[in-house]
XYZ file of C-alpha atoms in Angstrom:
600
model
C -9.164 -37.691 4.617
C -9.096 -34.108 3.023
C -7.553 -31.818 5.183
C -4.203 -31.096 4.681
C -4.026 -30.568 8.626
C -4.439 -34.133 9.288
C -1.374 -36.594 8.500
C -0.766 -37.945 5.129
C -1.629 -41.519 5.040
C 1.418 -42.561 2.702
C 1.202 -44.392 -1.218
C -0.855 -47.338 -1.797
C -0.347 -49.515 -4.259
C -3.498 -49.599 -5.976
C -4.262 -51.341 -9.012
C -3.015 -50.340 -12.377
C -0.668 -47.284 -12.934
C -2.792 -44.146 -13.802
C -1.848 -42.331 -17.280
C -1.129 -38.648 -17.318
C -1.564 -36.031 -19.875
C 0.405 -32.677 -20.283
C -1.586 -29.730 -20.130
C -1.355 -29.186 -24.179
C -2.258 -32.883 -24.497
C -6.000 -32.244 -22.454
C -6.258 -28.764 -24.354
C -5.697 -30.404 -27.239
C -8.516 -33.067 -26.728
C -11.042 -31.075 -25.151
C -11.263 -28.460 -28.567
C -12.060 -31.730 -30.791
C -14.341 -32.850 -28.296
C -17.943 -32.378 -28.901
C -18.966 -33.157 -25.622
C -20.060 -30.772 -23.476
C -18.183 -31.055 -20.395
C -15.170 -32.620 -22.422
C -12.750 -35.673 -21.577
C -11.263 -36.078 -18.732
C -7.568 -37.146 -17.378
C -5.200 -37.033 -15.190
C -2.037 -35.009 -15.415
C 0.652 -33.207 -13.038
C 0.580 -29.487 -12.663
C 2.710 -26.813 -10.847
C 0.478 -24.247 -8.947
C 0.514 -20.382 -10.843
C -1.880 -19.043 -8.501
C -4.965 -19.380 -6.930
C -8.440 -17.853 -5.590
C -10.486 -17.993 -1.964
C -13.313 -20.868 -2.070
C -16.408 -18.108 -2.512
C -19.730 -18.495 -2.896
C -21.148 -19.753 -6.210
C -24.609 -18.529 -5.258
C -25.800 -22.193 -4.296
C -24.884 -24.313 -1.865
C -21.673 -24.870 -3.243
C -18.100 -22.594 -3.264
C -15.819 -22.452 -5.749
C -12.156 -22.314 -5.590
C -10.083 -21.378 -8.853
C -6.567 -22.896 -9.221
C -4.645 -21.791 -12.308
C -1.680 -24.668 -13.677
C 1.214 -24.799 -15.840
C 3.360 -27.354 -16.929
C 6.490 -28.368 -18.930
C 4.176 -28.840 -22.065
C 4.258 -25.353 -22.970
C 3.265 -21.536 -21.394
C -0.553 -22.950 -21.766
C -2.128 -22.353 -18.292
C -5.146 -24.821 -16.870
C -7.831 -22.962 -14.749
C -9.495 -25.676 -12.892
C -12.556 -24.747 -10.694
C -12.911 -26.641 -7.493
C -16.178 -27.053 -6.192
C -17.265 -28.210 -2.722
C -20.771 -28.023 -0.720
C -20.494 -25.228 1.979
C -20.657 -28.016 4.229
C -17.398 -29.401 2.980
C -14.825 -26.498 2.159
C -12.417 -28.867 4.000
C -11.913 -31.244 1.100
C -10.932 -28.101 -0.865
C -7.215 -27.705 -1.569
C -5.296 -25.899 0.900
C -2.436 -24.741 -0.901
C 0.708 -23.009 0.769
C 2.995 -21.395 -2.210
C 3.296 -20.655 -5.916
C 5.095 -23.551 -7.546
C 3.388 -26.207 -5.199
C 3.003 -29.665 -7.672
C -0.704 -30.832 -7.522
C -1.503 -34.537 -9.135
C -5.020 -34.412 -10.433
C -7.214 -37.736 -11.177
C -10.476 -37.101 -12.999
C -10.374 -33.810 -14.103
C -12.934 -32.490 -16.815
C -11.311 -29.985 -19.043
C -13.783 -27.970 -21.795
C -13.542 -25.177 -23.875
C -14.847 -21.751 -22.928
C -14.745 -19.673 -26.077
C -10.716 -20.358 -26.769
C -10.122 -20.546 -23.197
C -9.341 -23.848 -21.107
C -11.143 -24.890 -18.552
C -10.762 -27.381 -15.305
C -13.964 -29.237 -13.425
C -12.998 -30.715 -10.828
C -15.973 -31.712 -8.289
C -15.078 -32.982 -4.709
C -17.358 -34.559 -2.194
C -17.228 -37.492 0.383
C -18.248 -41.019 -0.198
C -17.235 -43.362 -2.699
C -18.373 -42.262 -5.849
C -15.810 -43.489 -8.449
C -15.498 -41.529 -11.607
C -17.061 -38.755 -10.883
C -14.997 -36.829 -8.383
C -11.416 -35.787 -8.681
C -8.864 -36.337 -6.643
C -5.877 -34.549 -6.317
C -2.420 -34.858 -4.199
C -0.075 -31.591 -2.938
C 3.797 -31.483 -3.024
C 6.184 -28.610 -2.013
C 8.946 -27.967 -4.259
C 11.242 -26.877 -1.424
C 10.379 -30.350 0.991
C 13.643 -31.650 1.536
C 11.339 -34.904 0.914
C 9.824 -34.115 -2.112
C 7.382 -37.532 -1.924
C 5.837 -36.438 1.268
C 2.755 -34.641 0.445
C 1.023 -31.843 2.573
C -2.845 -32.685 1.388
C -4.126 -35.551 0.219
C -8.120 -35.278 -0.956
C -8.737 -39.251 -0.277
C -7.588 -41.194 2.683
C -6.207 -44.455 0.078
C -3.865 -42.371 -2.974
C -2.602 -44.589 -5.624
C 1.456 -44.723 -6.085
C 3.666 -46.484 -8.696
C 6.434 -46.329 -10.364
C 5.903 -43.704 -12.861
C 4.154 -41.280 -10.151
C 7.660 -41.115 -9.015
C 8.816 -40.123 -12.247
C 6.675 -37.472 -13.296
C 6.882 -35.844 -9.167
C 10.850 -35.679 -9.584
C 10.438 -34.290 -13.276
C 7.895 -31.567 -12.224
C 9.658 -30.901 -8.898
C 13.545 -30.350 -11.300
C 11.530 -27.956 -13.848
C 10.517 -26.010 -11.191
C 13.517 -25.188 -9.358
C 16.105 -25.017 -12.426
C 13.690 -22.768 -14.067
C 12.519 -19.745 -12.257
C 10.504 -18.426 -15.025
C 8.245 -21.628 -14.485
C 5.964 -19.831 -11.956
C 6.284 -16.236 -12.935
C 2.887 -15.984 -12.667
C 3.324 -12.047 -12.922
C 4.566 -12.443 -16.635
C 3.976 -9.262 -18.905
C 0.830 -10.988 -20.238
C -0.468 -11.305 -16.584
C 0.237 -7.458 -15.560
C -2.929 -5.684 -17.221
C -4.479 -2.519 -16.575
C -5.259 -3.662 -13.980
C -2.071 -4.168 -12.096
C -0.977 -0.658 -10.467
C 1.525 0.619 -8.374
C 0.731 2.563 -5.339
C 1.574 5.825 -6.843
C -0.626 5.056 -9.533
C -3.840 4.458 -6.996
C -5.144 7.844 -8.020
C -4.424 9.178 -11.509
C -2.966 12.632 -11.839
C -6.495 14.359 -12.756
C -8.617 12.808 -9.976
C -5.877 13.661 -7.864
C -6.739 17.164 -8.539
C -10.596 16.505 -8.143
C -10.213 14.971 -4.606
C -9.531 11.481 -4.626
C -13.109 10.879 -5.430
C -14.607 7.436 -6.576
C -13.582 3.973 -6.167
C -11.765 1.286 -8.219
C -11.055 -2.433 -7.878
C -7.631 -2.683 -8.712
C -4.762 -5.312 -8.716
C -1.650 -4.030 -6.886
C 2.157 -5.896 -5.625
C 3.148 -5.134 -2.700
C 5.017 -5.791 0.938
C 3.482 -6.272 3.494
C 4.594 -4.443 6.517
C 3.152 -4.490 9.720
C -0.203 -5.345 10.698
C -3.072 -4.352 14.034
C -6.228 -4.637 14.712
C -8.287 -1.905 15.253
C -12.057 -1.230 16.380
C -14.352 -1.375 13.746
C -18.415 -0.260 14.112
C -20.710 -0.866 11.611
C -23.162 1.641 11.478
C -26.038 2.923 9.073
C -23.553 5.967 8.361
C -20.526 3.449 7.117
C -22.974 1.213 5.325
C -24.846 3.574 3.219
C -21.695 5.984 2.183
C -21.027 6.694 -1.316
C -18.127 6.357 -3.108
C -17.370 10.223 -3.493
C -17.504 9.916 0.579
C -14.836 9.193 2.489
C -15.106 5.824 3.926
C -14.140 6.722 7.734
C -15.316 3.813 10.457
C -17.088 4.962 13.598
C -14.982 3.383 16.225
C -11.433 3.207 14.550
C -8.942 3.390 16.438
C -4.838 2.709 16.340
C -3.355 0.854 19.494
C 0.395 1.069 18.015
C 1.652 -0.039 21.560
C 0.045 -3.150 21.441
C 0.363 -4.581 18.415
C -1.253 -7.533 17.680
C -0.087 -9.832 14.729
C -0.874 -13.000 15.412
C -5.206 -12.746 16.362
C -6.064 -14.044 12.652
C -9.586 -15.536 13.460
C -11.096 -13.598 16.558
C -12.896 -11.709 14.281
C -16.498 -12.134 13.835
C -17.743 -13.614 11.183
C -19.590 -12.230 8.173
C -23.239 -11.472 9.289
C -22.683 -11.806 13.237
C -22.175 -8.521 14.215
C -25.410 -6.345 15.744
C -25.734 -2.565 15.042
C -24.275 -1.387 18.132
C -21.175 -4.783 18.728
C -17.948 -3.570 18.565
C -15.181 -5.918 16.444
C -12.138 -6.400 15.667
C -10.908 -5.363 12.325
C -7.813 -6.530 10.804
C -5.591 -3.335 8.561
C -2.219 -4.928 7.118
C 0.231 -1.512 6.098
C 1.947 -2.377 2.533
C 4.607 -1.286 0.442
C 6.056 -1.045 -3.006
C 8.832 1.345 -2.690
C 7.139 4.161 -5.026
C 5.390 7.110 -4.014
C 1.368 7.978 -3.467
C 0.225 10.869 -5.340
C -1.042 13.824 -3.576
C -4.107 15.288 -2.896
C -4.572 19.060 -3.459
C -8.565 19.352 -3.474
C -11.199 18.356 -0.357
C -15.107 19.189 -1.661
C -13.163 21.013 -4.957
C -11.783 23.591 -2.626
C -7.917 23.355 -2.052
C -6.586 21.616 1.014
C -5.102 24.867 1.786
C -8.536 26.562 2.873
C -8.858 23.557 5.926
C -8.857 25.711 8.637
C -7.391 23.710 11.028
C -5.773 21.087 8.821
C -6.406 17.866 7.189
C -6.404 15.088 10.188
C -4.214 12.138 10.253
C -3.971 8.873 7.889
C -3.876 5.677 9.287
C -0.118 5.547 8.885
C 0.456 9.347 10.582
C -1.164 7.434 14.029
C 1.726 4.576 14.304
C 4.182 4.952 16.810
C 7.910 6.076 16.423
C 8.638 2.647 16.773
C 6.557 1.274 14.490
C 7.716 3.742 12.034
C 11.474 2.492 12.249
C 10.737 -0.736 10.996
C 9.391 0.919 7.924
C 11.796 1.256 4.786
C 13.085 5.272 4.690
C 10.775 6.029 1.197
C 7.907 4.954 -0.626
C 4.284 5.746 0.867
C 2.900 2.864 2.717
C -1.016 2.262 2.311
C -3.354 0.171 4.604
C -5.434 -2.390 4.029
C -8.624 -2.890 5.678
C -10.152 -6.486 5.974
C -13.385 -5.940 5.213
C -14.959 -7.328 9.035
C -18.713 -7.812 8.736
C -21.361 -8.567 6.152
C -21.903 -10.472 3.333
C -18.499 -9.350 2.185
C -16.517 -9.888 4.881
C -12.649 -10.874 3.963
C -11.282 -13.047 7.040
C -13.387 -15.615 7.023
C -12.349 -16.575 3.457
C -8.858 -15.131 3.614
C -5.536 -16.164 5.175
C -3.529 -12.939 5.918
C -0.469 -13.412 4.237
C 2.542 -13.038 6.817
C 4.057 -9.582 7.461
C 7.439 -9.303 5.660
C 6.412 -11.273 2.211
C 5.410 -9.782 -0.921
C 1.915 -10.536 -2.614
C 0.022 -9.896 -5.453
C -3.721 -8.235 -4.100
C -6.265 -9.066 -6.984
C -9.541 -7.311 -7.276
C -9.266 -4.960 -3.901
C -11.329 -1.635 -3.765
C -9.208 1.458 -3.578
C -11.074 4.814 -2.354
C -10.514 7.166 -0.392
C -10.017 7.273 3.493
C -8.017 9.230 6.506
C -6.359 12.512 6.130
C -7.380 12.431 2.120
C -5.085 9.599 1.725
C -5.890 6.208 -0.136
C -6.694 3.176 1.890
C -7.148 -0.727 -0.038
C -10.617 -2.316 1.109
C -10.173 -6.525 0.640
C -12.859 -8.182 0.591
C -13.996 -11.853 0.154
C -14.077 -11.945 -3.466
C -10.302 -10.362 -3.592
C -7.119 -13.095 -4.460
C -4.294 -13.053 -2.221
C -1.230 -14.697 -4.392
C 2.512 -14.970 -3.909
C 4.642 -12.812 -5.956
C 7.848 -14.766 -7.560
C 11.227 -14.333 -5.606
C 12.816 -12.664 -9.013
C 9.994 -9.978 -9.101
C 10.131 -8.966 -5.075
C 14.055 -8.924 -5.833
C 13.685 -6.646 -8.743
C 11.274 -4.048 -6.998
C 14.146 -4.368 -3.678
C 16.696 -3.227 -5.656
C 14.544 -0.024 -7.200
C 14.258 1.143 -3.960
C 17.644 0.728 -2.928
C 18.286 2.895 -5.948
C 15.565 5.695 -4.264
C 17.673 5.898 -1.056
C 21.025 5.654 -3.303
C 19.529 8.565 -4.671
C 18.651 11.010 -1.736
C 21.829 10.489 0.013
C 23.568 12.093 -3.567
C 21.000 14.806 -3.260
C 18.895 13.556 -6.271
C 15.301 15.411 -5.925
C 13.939 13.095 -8.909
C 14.653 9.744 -7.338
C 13.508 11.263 -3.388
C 10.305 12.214 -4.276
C 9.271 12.499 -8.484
C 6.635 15.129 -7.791
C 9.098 17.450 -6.937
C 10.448 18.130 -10.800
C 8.739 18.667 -13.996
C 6.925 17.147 -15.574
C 4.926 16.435 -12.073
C 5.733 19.244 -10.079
C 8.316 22.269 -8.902
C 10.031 22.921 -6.370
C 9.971 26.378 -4.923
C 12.029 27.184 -2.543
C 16.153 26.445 -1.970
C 18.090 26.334 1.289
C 21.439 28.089 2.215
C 24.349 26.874 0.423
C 25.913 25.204 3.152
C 23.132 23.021 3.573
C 22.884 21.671 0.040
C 25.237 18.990 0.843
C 23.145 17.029 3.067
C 21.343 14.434 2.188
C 17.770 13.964 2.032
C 15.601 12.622 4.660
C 11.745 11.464 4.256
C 9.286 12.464 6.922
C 9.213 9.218 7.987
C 12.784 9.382 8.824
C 12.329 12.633 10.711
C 9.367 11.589 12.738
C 11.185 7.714 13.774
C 14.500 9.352 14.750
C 16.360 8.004 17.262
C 19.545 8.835 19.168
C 21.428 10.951 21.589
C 19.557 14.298 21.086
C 16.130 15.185 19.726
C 17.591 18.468 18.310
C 18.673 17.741 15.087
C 18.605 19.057 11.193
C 17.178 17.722 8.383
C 17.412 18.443 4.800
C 13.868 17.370 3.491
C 11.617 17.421 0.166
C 7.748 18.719 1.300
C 4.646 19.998 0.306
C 2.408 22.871 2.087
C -0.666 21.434 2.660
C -2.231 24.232 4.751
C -0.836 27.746 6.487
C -1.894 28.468 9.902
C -3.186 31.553 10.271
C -5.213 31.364 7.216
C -5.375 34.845 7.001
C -2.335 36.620 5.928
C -3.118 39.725 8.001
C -2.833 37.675 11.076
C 1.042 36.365 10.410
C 2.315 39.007 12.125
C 1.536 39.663 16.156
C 3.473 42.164 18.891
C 6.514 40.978 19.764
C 7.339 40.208 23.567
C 9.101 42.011 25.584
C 12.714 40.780 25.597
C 13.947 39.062 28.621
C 16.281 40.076 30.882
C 19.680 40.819 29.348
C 18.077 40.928 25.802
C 17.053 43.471 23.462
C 14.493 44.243 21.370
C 15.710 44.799 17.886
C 15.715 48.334 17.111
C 12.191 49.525 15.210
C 10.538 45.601 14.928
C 7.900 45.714 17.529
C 6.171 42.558 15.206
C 7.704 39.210 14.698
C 5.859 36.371 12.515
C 4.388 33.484 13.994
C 3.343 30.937 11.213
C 2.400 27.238 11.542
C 2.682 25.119 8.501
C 0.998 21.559 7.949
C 3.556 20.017 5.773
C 3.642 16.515 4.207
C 5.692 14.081 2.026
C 5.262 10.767 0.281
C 6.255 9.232 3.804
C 4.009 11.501 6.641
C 3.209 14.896 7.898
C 3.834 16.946 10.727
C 3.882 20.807 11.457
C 6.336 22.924 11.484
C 6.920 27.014 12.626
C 7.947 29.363 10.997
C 8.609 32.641 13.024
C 11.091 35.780 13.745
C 14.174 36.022 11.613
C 13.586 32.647 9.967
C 10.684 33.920 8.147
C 11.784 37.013 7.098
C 14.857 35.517 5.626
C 12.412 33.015 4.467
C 10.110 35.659 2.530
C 13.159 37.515 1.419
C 13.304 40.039 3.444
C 9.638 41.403 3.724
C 9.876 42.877 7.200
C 7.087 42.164 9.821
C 4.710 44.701 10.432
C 1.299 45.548 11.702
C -0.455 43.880 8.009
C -3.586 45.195 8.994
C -2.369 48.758 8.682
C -2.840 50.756 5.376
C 1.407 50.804 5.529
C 1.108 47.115 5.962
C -1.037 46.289 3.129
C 1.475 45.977 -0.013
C 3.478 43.658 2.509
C 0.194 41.196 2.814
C -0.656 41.007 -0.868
C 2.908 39.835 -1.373
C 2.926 37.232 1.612
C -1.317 36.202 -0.328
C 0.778 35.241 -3.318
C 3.271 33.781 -1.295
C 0.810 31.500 0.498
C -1.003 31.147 -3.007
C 2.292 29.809 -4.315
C 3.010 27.126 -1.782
C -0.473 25.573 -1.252
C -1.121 25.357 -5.059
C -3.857 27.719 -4.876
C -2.777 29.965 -7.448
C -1.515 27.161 -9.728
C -4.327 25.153 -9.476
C -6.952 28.681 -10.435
C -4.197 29.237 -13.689
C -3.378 25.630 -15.286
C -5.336 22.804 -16.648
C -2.671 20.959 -15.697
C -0.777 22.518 -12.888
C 2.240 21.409 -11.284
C 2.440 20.353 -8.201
C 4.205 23.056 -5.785
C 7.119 21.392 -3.328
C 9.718 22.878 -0.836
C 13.085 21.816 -0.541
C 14.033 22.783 2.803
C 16.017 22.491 6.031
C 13.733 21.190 9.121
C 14.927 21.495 12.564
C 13.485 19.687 15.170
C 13.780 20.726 19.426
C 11.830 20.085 22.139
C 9.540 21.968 25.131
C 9.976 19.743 27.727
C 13.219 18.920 29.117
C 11.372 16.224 31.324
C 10.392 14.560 27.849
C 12.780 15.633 24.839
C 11.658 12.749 22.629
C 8.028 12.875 23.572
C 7.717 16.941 22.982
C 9.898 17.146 19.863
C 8.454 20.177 17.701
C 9.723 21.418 13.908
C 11.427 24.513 13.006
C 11.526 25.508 9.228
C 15.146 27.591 9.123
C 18.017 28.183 6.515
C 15.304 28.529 3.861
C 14.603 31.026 1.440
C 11.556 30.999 -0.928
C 12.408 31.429 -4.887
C 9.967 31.226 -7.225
C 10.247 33.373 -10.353
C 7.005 35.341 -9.734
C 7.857 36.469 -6.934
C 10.005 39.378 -6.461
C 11.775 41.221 -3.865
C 15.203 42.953 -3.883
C 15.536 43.104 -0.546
C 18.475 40.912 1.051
C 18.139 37.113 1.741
C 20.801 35.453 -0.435
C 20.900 31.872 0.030
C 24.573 32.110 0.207
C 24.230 34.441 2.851
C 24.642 32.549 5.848
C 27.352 29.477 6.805
């Protein structure tokens, strides 16, 4: 018996106790070896990580398990190998710091590097294939195994011994399975707001990487995924953007692992499911200021939504309050497909992605591609601790009004922030986007203090901000000589989300410092224009982007109000208001009223 779904049979007592080796011990004799394959032995081994049984190009897969033991920080890479026909005999293994017992194992010398052989197949073919047995550290019976390879496992006295040894190094000493040592975390090995580095950032997002990343998993859907000649054949300076797609936030779906189809099954025109898992690390994507080398600000209606923009309100409340979340799309069809190789690990539990493909996808934002040749590993209870409590220093942070720990891009040497809000608003603390658009309560109509970016202004023309005012409604008046009023819509965005947001009437002339609407298409209205171009300029980046090699990127710290059109539907018709804001950059210049202290 080899699956570890099937029950254990128990020990036998079979013939003569077995010997085991430590790790350094069968290092050790495999370098004065001359053989080719080396000795073999038998030894006990606590589980550092592990691969996906993939394809060796045969007829056989191969499954990588890496080992460590009390002999020393030497680690064993054994490679499992199993006939397609047969991936059941492979070892199924649950968690880092599992204790595998290996019989038979070949270990040779790859350049200075260790190496396991360890072949498994049915039948009774003594000496030749291994055998191995699979503990949990955390089994309140430690001698009850999960997966046995053979149905008859040989027990004695000192099997006991080394199992209770093995199982008391790993749980006194932590360190034991910190597989994510210093040594381990390469180049490789990013964080999520290191995805994109600062100058491709500025190009685009272009290109594509395969990339190690540790992260939370979040929440997980499945979403409708066509394959088409268009999806297949894009480059990697495209955008990688499904035909089919779509979110279904209302009816989520976490538990469907295995209705998928399987690699190779799915027709030009069949529609299947495709798994996307949303993960975490608590830090903050960078942003994206160029589409096709022209600024984002020059989209004429906007850049469209990311994944994460289309989940529901209530989805979004689950979500911690900062750090950008990114999705990752199991690769569904094809010779690459992830799921039928893959577990998904379980939403809420932190895990080390090896070798996924990070590119760019909706609304300019960066999506992870796994696919089968990716790892999926467990990440070390101290590590997913330590990367907690930086993130419960972030939101320590923006409730003490700290603009370097709520969003870095917002100072030098990353970025600058542009404009300030009204004194009696500076003691508020800050909210994320993601905070704004999950908000829950009594009313919709609240106030935010929040840390932004422009992405695009709507008109895109300056000399349409301004249009004829309205004529006032009953009991009102006009104000006296303003027969304009601005009406601007602004695509705004954060580490956390976007939405839009006016700004209009007395908000944005106090906003622009006074300038005064007029009719900007007028000769009289034409110094008023240029100054609102370099305003716009300003915000969007344009103008720092045409001036720096390395420009900084432009942010707004600023008080969002949100309200509603539809009394019928408050919460379902909430809209943004950008008041109590006042833009401040050195260039630009006006004397005319709009102090910041101005107002109460």
């Amino acid at each position: 018996m080899a699956s570890g779904s099937a029950k254990a049979p128990g020990p036998q007592q079979t013939g003569r106790p077995y010997t085991y080796q430590t790790i350094a011990e069968l290092v050790s004799a495999a370098r004065a070896s001359e053989r080719r394959w080396g000795p073999r032995g038998n030894l006990y081994g606590v589980v550092v990580s592990w691969t996906a049984a993939l394809a060796t190009g045969g007829t056989d897969h191969k499954k990588t398990v890496v080992l460590k033991d009390l002999s020393g920080d030497t680690e064993l890479v054994v490679n499992f190998f199993a006939h397609e026909k047969e991936l059941e005999l492979m070892p199924a293994i649950q968690s880092v710091g599992d204790v595998m017992r290996l019989h038979r194992v070949g270990v040779s010398m790859y350049g200075q590097k260790p190496v396991g052989f360890a072949k498994m197949a049915k039948g009774n073919v003594k000496n030749a294939i291994t055998s191995f047995v699979l503990w949990r550290t955390d089994d309140d019976d430690g001698r009850q195994p999960y997966q046995v390879s053979s149905e008859r496992y040989s027990w004695h006295a000192n099997d006991a011994e080394q199992l209770k040894k093995v199982q008391s190094w790993v749980v006194k000493d932590d360190a034991a399975v910190a597989h994510l040592a210093p040594k381990e975390i390469d180049s490789h090995c990013v964080s999520i707001e290191d995805l994109t580095s600062r100058k491709r950032a500025q190009q685009g997002l272009k290109g594509a990487d395969y990339l190690d990343v540790v992260v939370k998993v979040l929440y997980q859907e499945r979403v409708d995924y066509e394959p088409s000649p268009e999806t297949q054949t894009q480059t990697q300076e495209e955008p990688l953007m499904p035909l089919g797609a779509q979110h279904n936030p209302a009816q989520p779906q976490q538990q469907l692992v295995g209705q998928v189809a399987q690699a190779g099954q799915a027709g030009p025109s069949q529609v299947v499911k495709m798994l996307v898992q949303y993960v975490w690390d608590g830090t903050d994507e960078t942003p994206c200021l160029y589409k096709d080398e022209e600024p984002l600000a020059k989209t004429p209606n906007g850049v469209g939504k990311a994944r994460v923009d289309s989940l529901s309100p209530e989805v979004l409340r689950t979500f911690p309050l900062l750090g950008s979340v990114v999705p990752v799309l199991w690769e569904a069809v094809g010779k690459h497909a992830a799921e039928p190789t893959h577990s998904p690990p379980a939403v809420g539990s932190w895990v080390k992605l090896r070798h996924v493909k990070s590119r760019v996808g909706r609304g300019y934002r960066r999506e992870l591609w796994l696919k089968n040749f990716s790892a999926i590993n467990p990440v070390p209870p101290r590590l997913a601790q330590d990367m907690e409590d930086d993130y419960s220093k972030r939101v320590d942070g923006a409730k003490r009004q700290n603009c370097s720990l709520s969003c870095r891009y917002s100072e030098p040497p990353l970025g600058k922030t542009l404009t300030t809000v009204y004194a009696s608003r500076r003691q508020m603390p800050f909210s994320s986007f993601r905070e704004v658009l999950a908000a829950t309560g009594m009313t919709p109509t609240m106030g935010y203090r929040c840390l932004a970016r422009v992405i695009t202004v709507i008109p895109t023309d300056v000399v349409n901000f301004c249009a004829q005012a309205p004529p006032p409604g009953p009991g009102k008046k006009r104000r006296a000589n303003v027969p304009f009023e601005y009406r601007i819509k602004v695509q705004l965005e954060d580490p956390t989300g976007r939405l839009w947001a006016w700004l209009g009437r007395s908000d944005a002339e106090r906003f622009f410092q006074g300038l005064p609407p007029c009719d900007l298409r007028s000769v009289q209205g034409a110094e008023t224009a240029k100054q609102l171009q370099e305003a716009v300029d300003l915000l969007t980046g344009v103008k720092e982007l045409k001036e720096n090699d390395r420009p900084l990127f432009p942010w707004m710290d600023l008080y969002l109000c949100s309200f509603y059109s539809d009394k019928a539907d408050p919460w379902g018709t909430r809209l943004f208001a950008i008041r109590d804001t006042i833009f401040t950059p050195p260039s630009f210049a006006t004397d005319q009223g709009g102090s910041p202290h101005g107002r109460a």
